[in-house]
Amino acid sequence: MQPCDVFLSFTWSDIDEVLKLERALQAAGLRVFRDSEGIREFEGITEGLDAALASSTVLLAYYSRRFPTRYACQWELTSAFLAAQAAGDPRRRVLVVNPEADGNHIAPVELQDAAYFGRPRDERDRFRIAGRVAEMVRAAGTPLGAVRSAAPMLPRLLRPRRFVGRYQELWRIHSALHSRELPPATPRTSSALAVVRGLAGLGKTSLAEQYAFLFRDAFPGGVRWIGLFGQDDAAGAAVRFHAGLRTIAAELGVDVAGLPPDEVRAGVARRIEADRRSQLWIIDDVPSELPAEVLDEFVMPTSFVRTVLTTRSGNPQWPAPVVELTGLTEDEGSALYTEITGSDDPVELSAVRRLVERCGGHPIVLTSVVTALRDGRGAIDETGFADVLDSVKGDAVDVLARAVGECSSTARRILRIAAAISRAPVPPDLVRRVLPGEPVADAVAELARRALLIHLGTEWDVHALVRDAAGLDDDLTRRTASAVLELPGDTRHLHAHAAALAVHECVPAHQRARLLRSGLDWFREQGEVVAARAVAKRILTAEGATAADRVAAAAALADSGDFAEAAEVCRPLVSEGSPEDAFRARLTCVRALDQLGRYADADSLWPGHVPEPLPEREKIEARVFMAVARRMRGRFRDAIGLLEGTDDPRARLELARLKIITGDLKAARTIADAVIRAHDTPDHERHPLRLEAIGVYAEAEMSVDFTEFTTRDEGWDALEVRLRSARDSLAGLLGNDSPLTLAAGVRCARTSVTRGRPRRALREFSELEPRVRRVFREHHPLYHWLRYSSAQAYAQLNQYEDVAGILRPLLEKQRESIGPYHPDTMRTQLDLGISLALCGDKEAAVPLVVEADRRIGESLGWRAELRNRAWITRALLNLPVVVWRFFPYVDALFGKKKPEED
């Protein structure tokens, strides 16, 4: 195509004035491109039009009030503006002729602030405009060119639609997202986040889609879409966001297998940072009452992602500029009428304007009424169109109810299926299973033609107001529930549809329990413990829940730290159901009892073996749990026997811990190092298994250091960051007094001891101690660990009387709960002996150390790390305490090192 100087953008309602202006431009020697065919359809931008715009030097827009209501005009102006913006100030390439009395209808704001041309009154004015345009063409010198994103488009952005007007709102979104890059005339708001807010059915999602389509070239990294479907609570919204995030991670090639939600988010952000191309993320239908701290999770931590949220009312605490969405204007309503019916009859348009005023410009009301008019054109005298429009009364639901009532029977049934399930997109396979033999394809085409259903790739979407208008049918709801239970487990949004169907009383009780169970299993696979706990509690109160359902619910409760309730649920189920279900009940029960420190209650229930028919994943998990229980009871060799011969990393790390205890430190380091290397990729830098392996490796290194009198810090920085992040997340999700939160808090405080920050550690322990004692009681291992770590912190401060004051009662409690031969008990006994000697009471210290040394040899063998501690401690006791300062062992024993900032 030959390059042009001027691309003339206009609406056909202004063609007479535009033709006069074109002649003036040509008389000034300018080559002018003017579209001679016009574009009506959403996807009607031709390659020729695109090429003409790219090869033009400037764009001149005849910006009447109807101009921003036309899609083609929006596309032309936006494309030219973005291309000009990439080269500098867009006002040097994009010019406006405004025939209206004011400029309030002009967008973007940069053009509104610029000195545009008013309506030309005569030929002299037109020649003056042409002369100014010629000057700008000469100054620009080169064509606009094209800034085209090579990223593939989302299927939902490619579907046909009717979108009119709202150009001001589109530019407000863009300005909010890019304010730092715009000229000083633009108010600064946010450079990362914008909120689109409006009542149900006003077109928030459509506006976000239109922005993503029209402004896609501003985001070369592509557009990402996550729908939250109006989930009411923060936990449910977070679950849906994290599920969408995993899908995006897969699209970006990020390996997130086994990563918790916060690490998935960090991994995706790192990949986007490495790509260095701007992306647009749209989070659709965000719950209005979402706390600001949860919203923070939805904004990616990278400057290369700009986020648009849609919501009905929003939270005033959200730190983002808001684009308020109201109904269509009378001009926009008229444009929509003409787009659908093809008529611009003045009488009809006048009636449309009256309807816009009555319904507040509600797009769904207008679209439904006008579509029905178009489809019934043969049955309505064309002169009566205005009368029909004037007769429309009622709100959106009333109008939509009439529209639904006019549909075919199959179409109505499809809408009632949509009403029974969640607001997530409708899987076509589900509808076909519920309505076998019915003309589903024809009914879907009918619903799409009536604007009651839209296509989202291979799925269908039905607006919430349309679902409400369609209502429910008990028989269809029951059939839908049965069909959902037959769908493959990897069907998109299956868990959401199952959860929605489970609340319908017309669904049989046993099916409601099964529907809840499918959601529970999905949440647990996603690592969403809070959402899983909520579903678990519903299962436990549901009629028809089987023993297997109740055990699965109890396991979810144990995952979230509700150990007492998990044990209570499972105890009566240890002899019910299949051998596999009985084993699961027994295992979950004893896990929970162990976590509560109730070892005596658990001992009689521990299963002796793992049933062969269990799935392999469950077998490995069961062996790890059983090995941990044996380790906690000091039965180390039995525990090792359960784990050897498996390559599962969880089992290998537990085996490494056991190797440390039994003195095989080289094997422990080798195992931990192999797990670290297996996850030694950028995506898995903070994988939980990798960080756990770093901790185990460091533990093995520290064990060697007690004989080498040195300490190393490798891996502790990453581990401490991970621990504190996990603690904060658990506190936000489960509360400060959750058993899981308290355990994470003790681990964090323990890192302060390890890093030689005793004062900080003591402050943390002091805050945690009364809560841990209240929740776990004084015989629980977590309480013991807290008290032992507190003693270490006092030892780092040389306050040995305080150390002895803590360890003496702790030793008695450990002897009662885990026995005198447990390594934790013997470690406490050794350290008590050292602290007593340092306090000048060697007479009391020696028998303690000698007895511990003997018991360690009997229970662990002579290679164990604890045996080295005992041997060196006995040797030191043969020397005067005053000479101990020449031996660094005592410092190493209590984790002393060069002091850090405390």
PDB file of C-alpha atoms in Angstrom, residues 601-693:
ATOM      1  CA  ASP A 601      -3.322 -42.916  73.442  1.00  0.00           C
ATOM      2  CA  ALA A 602      -1.701 -43.230  70.023  1.00  0.00           C
ATOM      3  CA  ASP A 603       0.490 -46.267  70.778  1.00  0.00           C
ATOM      4  CA  SER A 604      -2.385 -48.718  70.867  1.00  0.00           C
ATOM      5  CA  LEU A 605      -3.696 -47.513  67.503  1.00  0.00           C
ATOM      6  CA  TRP A 606      -0.550 -47.363  65.389  1.00  0.00           C
ATOM      7  CA  PRO A 607      -0.954 -49.624  62.315  1.00  0.00           C
ATOM      8  CA  GLY A 608       1.666 -52.315  61.958  1.00  0.00           C
ATOM      9  CA  HIS A 609       1.941 -52.229  58.161  1.00  0.00           C
ATOM     10  CA  VAL A 610       0.840 -50.355  55.052  1.00  0.00           C
ATOM     11  CA  PRO A 611      -1.918 -52.104  53.020  1.00  0.00           C
ATOM     12  CA  GLU A 612      -0.739 -53.102  49.567  1.00  0.00           C
ATOM     13  CA  PRO A 613      -3.873 -51.928  47.660  1.00  0.00           C
ATOM     14  CA  LEU A 614      -3.273 -48.292  48.654  1.00  0.00           C
ATOM     15  CA  PRO A 615      -2.208 -45.940  45.831  1.00  0.00           C
ATOM     16  CA  GLU A 616       1.575 -45.571  45.677  1.00  0.00           C
ATOM     17  CA  ARG A 617       1.476 -41.924  46.735  1.00  0.00           C
ATOM     18  CA  GLU A 618      -0.493 -42.814  49.847  1.00  0.00           C
ATOM     19  CA  LYS A 619       1.844 -45.703  50.638  1.00  0.00           C
ATOM     20  CA  ILE A 620       4.874 -43.428  50.680  1.00  0.00           C
ATOM     21  CA  GLU A 621       3.049 -40.788  52.723  1.00  0.00           C
ATOM     22  CA  ALA A 622       1.971 -43.425  55.239  1.00  0.00           C
ATOM     23  CA  ARG A 623       5.505 -44.787  55.593  1.00  0.00           C
ATOM     24  CA  VAL A 624       6.842 -41.301  56.255  1.00  0.00           C
ATOM     25  CA  PHE A 625       4.204 -40.667  58.945  1.00  0.00           C
ATOM     26  CA  MET A 626       4.918 -44.015  60.558  1.00  0.00           C
ATOM     27  CA  ALA A 627       8.670 -43.401  60.469  1.00  0.00           C
ATOM     28  CA  VAL A 628       8.237 -39.988  62.095  1.00  0.00           C
ATOM     29  CA  ALA A 629       6.194 -41.587  64.866  1.00  0.00           C
ATOM     30  CA  ARG A 630       8.886 -44.186  65.503  1.00  0.00           C
ATOM     31  CA  ARG A 631      11.566 -41.482  65.520  1.00  0.00           C
ATOM     32  CA  MET A 632       9.587 -39.502  68.058  1.00  0.00           C
ATOM     33  CA  ARG A 633       9.527 -42.610  70.266  1.00  0.00           C
ATOM     34  CA  GLY A 634      13.237 -43.358  69.830  1.00  0.00           C
ATOM     35  CA  ARG A 635      12.698 -46.444  67.633  1.00  0.00           C
ATOM     36  CA  PHE A 636      15.175 -45.293  65.003  1.00  0.00           C
ATOM     37  CA  ARG A 637      16.098 -48.578  63.384  1.00  0.00           C
ATOM     38  CA  ASP A 638      12.436 -49.500  62.878  1.00  0.00           C
ATOM     39  CA  ALA A 639      11.922 -46.095  61.295  1.00  0.00           C
ATOM     40  CA  ILE A 640      14.874 -46.553  58.934  1.00  0.00           C
ATOM     41  CA  GLY A 641      13.499 -49.897  57.819  1.00  0.00           C
ATOM     42  CA  LEU A 642      10.246 -48.244  56.718  1.00  0.00           C
ATOM     43  CA  LEU A 643      12.030 -45.732  54.495  1.00  0.00           C
ATOM     44  CA  GLU A 644      14.939 -47.457  52.826  1.00  0.00           C
ATOM     45  CA  GLY A 645      14.501 -48.379  49.188  1.00  0.00           C
ATOM     46  CA  THR A 646      12.320 -45.435  48.149  1.00  0.00           C
ATOM     47  CA  ASP A 647      13.315 -42.438  46.018  1.00  0.00           C
ATOM     48  CA  ASP A 648      10.523 -40.178  47.255  1.00  0.00           C
ATOM     49  CA  PRO A 649      12.185 -36.946  48.501  1.00  0.00           C
ATOM     50  CA  ARG A 650       9.981 -36.691  51.598  1.00  0.00           C
ATOM     51  CA  ALA A 651      10.950 -40.181  52.650  1.00  0.00           C
ATOM     52  CA  ARG A 652      14.597 -39.512  51.837  1.00  0.00           C
ATOM     53  CA  LEU A 653      14.708 -36.394  54.014  1.00  0.00           C
ATOM     54  CA  GLU A 654      13.180 -38.244  56.956  1.00  0.00           C
ATOM     55  CA  LEU A 655      15.774 -40.968  56.383  1.00  0.00           C
ATOM     56  CA  ALA A 656      18.509 -38.318  56.440  1.00  0.00           C
ATOM     57  CA  ARG A 657      17.267 -37.107  59.831  1.00  0.00           C
ATOM     58  CA  LEU A 658      17.423 -40.634  61.137  1.00  0.00           C
ATOM     59  CA  LYS A 659      20.943 -41.067  59.765  1.00  0.00           C
ATOM     60  CA  ILE A 660      22.042 -37.971  61.705  1.00  0.00           C
ATOM     61  CA  ILE A 661      20.634 -39.379  64.926  1.00  0.00           C
ATOM     62  CA  THR A 662      22.295 -42.760  64.413  1.00  0.00           C
ATOM     63  CA  GLY A 663      25.643 -41.199  63.509  1.00  0.00           C
ATOM     64  CA  ASP A 664      25.787 -41.878  59.748  1.00  0.00           C
ATOM     65  CA  LEU A 665      26.455 -38.210  58.968  1.00  0.00           C
ATOM     66  CA  LYS A 666      28.056 -38.783  55.591  1.00  0.00           C
ATOM     67  CA  ALA A 667      24.959 -40.623  54.341  1.00  0.00           C
ATOM     68  CA  ALA A 668      22.728 -37.878  55.775  1.00  0.00           C
ATOM     69  CA  ARG A 669      24.610 -35.161  53.905  1.00  0.00           C
ATOM     70  CA  THR A 670      24.603 -37.188  50.686  1.00  0.00           C
ATOM     71  CA  ILE A 671      20.831 -37.707  50.850  1.00  0.00           C
ATOM     72  CA  ALA A 672      20.069 -34.069  51.669  1.00  0.00           C
ATOM     73  CA  ASP A 673      22.452 -32.817  48.988  1.00  0.00           C
ATOM     74  CA  ALA A 674      20.737 -35.022  46.378  1.00  0.00           C
ATOM     75  CA  VAL A 675      17.344 -33.486  47.227  1.00  0.00           C
ATOM     76  CA  ILE A 676      18.825 -29.980  47.043  1.00  0.00           C
ATOM     77  CA  ARG A 677      20.335 -30.707  43.629  1.00  0.00           C
ATOM     78  CA  ALA A 678      17.084 -32.218  42.347  1.00  0.00           C
ATOM     79  CA  HIS A 679      15.417 -28.853  42.959  1.00  0.00           C
ATOM     80  CA  ASP A 680      18.369 -26.697  41.979  1.00  0.00           C
ATOM     81  CA  THR A 681      16.518 -24.664  39.342  1.00  0.00           C
ATOM     82  CA  PRO A 682      15.394 -21.015  39.297  1.00  0.00           C
ATOM     83  CA  ASP A 683      11.753 -22.091  39.596  1.00  0.00           C
ATOM     84  CA  HIS A 684      12.438 -24.283  42.633  1.00  0.00           C
ATOM     85  CA  GLU A 685      14.885 -22.047  44.443  1.00  0.00           C
ATOM     86  CA  ARG A 686      12.462 -21.813  47.372  1.00  0.00           C
ATOM     87  CA  HIS A 687      10.696 -25.144  46.949  1.00  0.00           C
ATOM     88  CA  PRO A 688       9.659 -26.439  50.400  1.00  0.00           C
ATOM     89  CA  LEU A 689      11.536 -29.699  49.893  1.00  0.00           C
ATOM     90  CA  ARG A 690      14.682 -27.844  48.844  1.00  0.00           C
ATOM     91  CA  LEU A 691      14.552 -25.569  51.867  1.00  0.00           C
ATOM     92  CA  GLU A 692      13.823 -28.522  54.119  1.00  0.00           C
ATOM     93  CA  ALA A 693      16.810 -30.318  52.635  1.00  0.00           C
TER      94      ALA A 693
END
